[in-house]
Amino acid sequence: MLGSIPDLLRLVAVPVFGWAAYRDVKTRRIPNRIWGPLALFAVALLVWDTYTVVNGTGGRLFFLRVAISLGFVMPLSYLFWRIGGFGGADAKAFMLIAVLFPVYPTYLLSSPSVALPLEPTTLGVFSLTILSNTVLAGVVYPLGVAASNVARGEFGLAMFIGRPVAVEEITEEYGRLLESPDGFTRSGLDLDALRMYLQYRGLSLSELRANPEQYRDPASLPADPNPPGDGSLATDGGEPASSVAGDRDAAGEPADPWGAEQFLDDIDHSAYGATPVQLREGLDVLVEAEDVWISPGIPFIVPMFAGLLVSLTYGDVLFAIMQAVGLA
């Protein structure tokens, strides 16, 4: 395979993104330490390309494409993170893509007439191609989830976005509950927040299920709670602790069922946006049900890695589709 030295060096980043995708699937955690070196690497290659272009030809088109990648794709990634569409690692990964792959690379195969990517676009902004291929890869995911549920004979409102899981296994899963006491919901409890709550209380879910009335009372909250952690699968529960008193409403019911509000007020950071209502309703479901639907979601870096591989080999799938139907 032949190509410019910067383009060949860019391929070094591909297995790093593959490793990040693997980590995202297994742990939903990607170490921040990988982004700094990759960012320096990307900037160095962009400076190299800029120097080559300045001392050659085609500079205006190159700088236009770089400006679109840095001035549009990077802010778009930041915006998606701000509105909650991306996680922090997802936004960093795509900002990095914008710097690392602003213009189309070219890789000549053994035959000089064959070059990858096979399907370039007229605009020539490679980070946009990776973005569009990532979106298409993400669209395929719900279809795969539905097909898997149909094969298992599982049907329901959540069959396109989730799967059923035994409650006893829920603390070993990532995702979000798709059930509330009233039925299907898209805004159920985040399972990371559930693990944080259990760690804070020093309880396992099985202990909570064994005596829900006791633990629904906020008086059962520990006087000296455990650090809640970040909700990763590294822990589920901790050491039991003593209790504090809790208030009750006029009907004698706990004013803060499960101590949800006190827990969220007490920790020094957000529990993945969980509200007291979400936590209460999630716990109410989990102490009664035997199986629940969860939305495992799809770690964004997984379709991004797939989109990167498709972009480097085939090129822009969306552009090819638009050409086929006469829209491009």
PDB file of N, CA and C in Angstrom, residues 48 57 59 70 85 110 113 116 124 170 202 234 262 269 294:
ATOM      1  N   TRP A  48       2.223  19.008   9.188  1.00  0.00           N
ATOM      2  CA  TRP A  48       3.018  18.412   8.107  1.00  0.00           C
ATOM      3  C   TRP A  48       2.317  18.598   6.771  1.00  0.00           C
ATOM      4  N   THR A  57       0.894  22.822  -4.459  1.00  0.00           N
ATOM      5  CA  THR A  57      -0.274  23.401  -5.139  1.00  0.00           C
ATOM      6  C   THR A  57      -1.552  22.932  -4.454  1.00  0.00           C
ATOM      7  N   GLY A  59      -3.615  24.665  -2.547  1.00  0.00           N
ATOM      8  CA  GLY A  59      -3.744  25.117  -1.184  1.00  0.00           C
ATOM      9  C   GLY A  59      -5.124  25.621  -0.818  1.00  0.00           C
ATOM     10  N   LEU A  70     -12.542  21.619  10.980  1.00  0.00           N
ATOM     11  CA  LEU A  70     -12.267  22.197  12.289  1.00  0.00           C
ATOM     12  C   LEU A  70     -13.363  23.161  12.738  1.00  0.00           C
ATOM     13  N   GLY A  85     -26.315  14.491  23.741  1.00  0.00           N
ATOM     14  CA  GLY A  85     -26.339  13.487  22.682  1.00  0.00           C
ATOM     15  C   GLY A  85     -25.083  12.642  22.646  1.00  0.00           C
ATOM     16  N   SER A 110      -1.874  -2.378  -4.849  1.00  0.00           N
ATOM     17  CA  SER A 110      -0.835  -2.916  -5.737  1.00  0.00           C
ATOM     18  C   SER A 110      -1.039  -2.476  -7.175  1.00  0.00           C
ATOM     19  N   SER A 113      -4.264   1.706 -10.471  1.00  0.00           N
ATOM     20  CA  SER A 113      -5.585   2.213 -10.826  1.00  0.00           C
ATOM     21  C   SER A 113      -6.591   2.082  -9.692  1.00  0.00           C
ATOM     22  N   LEU A 116      -7.839   3.640  -2.385  1.00  0.00           N
ATOM     23  CA  LEU A 116      -8.799   3.729  -1.288  1.00  0.00           C
ATOM     24  C   LEU A 116      -8.710   5.126  -0.675  1.00  0.00           C
ATOM     25  N   GLY A 124     -15.150  16.607  -0.219  1.00  0.00           N
ATOM     26  CA  GLY A 124     -13.817  16.160   0.149  1.00  0.00           C
ATOM     27  C   GLY A 124     -13.425  16.353   1.601  1.00  0.00           C
ATOM     28  N   ILE A 170     -29.251  -7.436  36.866  1.00  0.00           N
ATOM     29  CA  ILE A 170     -29.303  -6.058  36.369  1.00  0.00           C
ATOM     30  C   ILE A 170     -28.070  -5.255  36.756  1.00  0.00           C
ATOM     31  N   GLY A 202     -24.377   0.784  50.858  1.00  0.00           N
ATOM     32  CA  GLY A 202     -23.716  -0.403  51.359  1.00  0.00           C
ATOM     33  C   GLY A 202     -24.590  -1.629  51.277  1.00  0.00           C
ATOM     34  N   ALA A 234     -17.220  -2.294  38.612  1.00  0.00           N
ATOM     35  CA  ALA A 234     -16.177  -2.750  39.519  1.00  0.00           C
ATOM     36  C   ALA A 234     -16.726  -3.069  40.897  1.00  0.00           C
ATOM     37  N   GLN A 262     -32.280  12.587  49.271  1.00  0.00           N
ATOM     38  CA  GLN A 262     -31.147  12.800  50.171  1.00  0.00           C
ATOM     39  C   GLN A 262     -29.856  12.253  49.562  1.00  0.00           C
ATOM     40  N   HIS A 269     -21.405  14.892  43.052  1.00  0.00           N
ATOM     41  CA  HIS A 269     -21.466  14.982  41.597  1.00  0.00           C
ATOM     42  C   HIS A 269     -22.759  14.336  41.129  1.00  0.00           C
ATOM     43  N   ILE A 294     -34.387  -3.365  29.443  1.00  0.00           N
ATOM     44  CA  ILE A 294     -33.408  -2.293  29.538  1.00  0.00           C
ATOM     45  C   ILE A 294     -32.957  -1.899  28.141  1.00  0.00           C
TER      46      ILE A 294
END
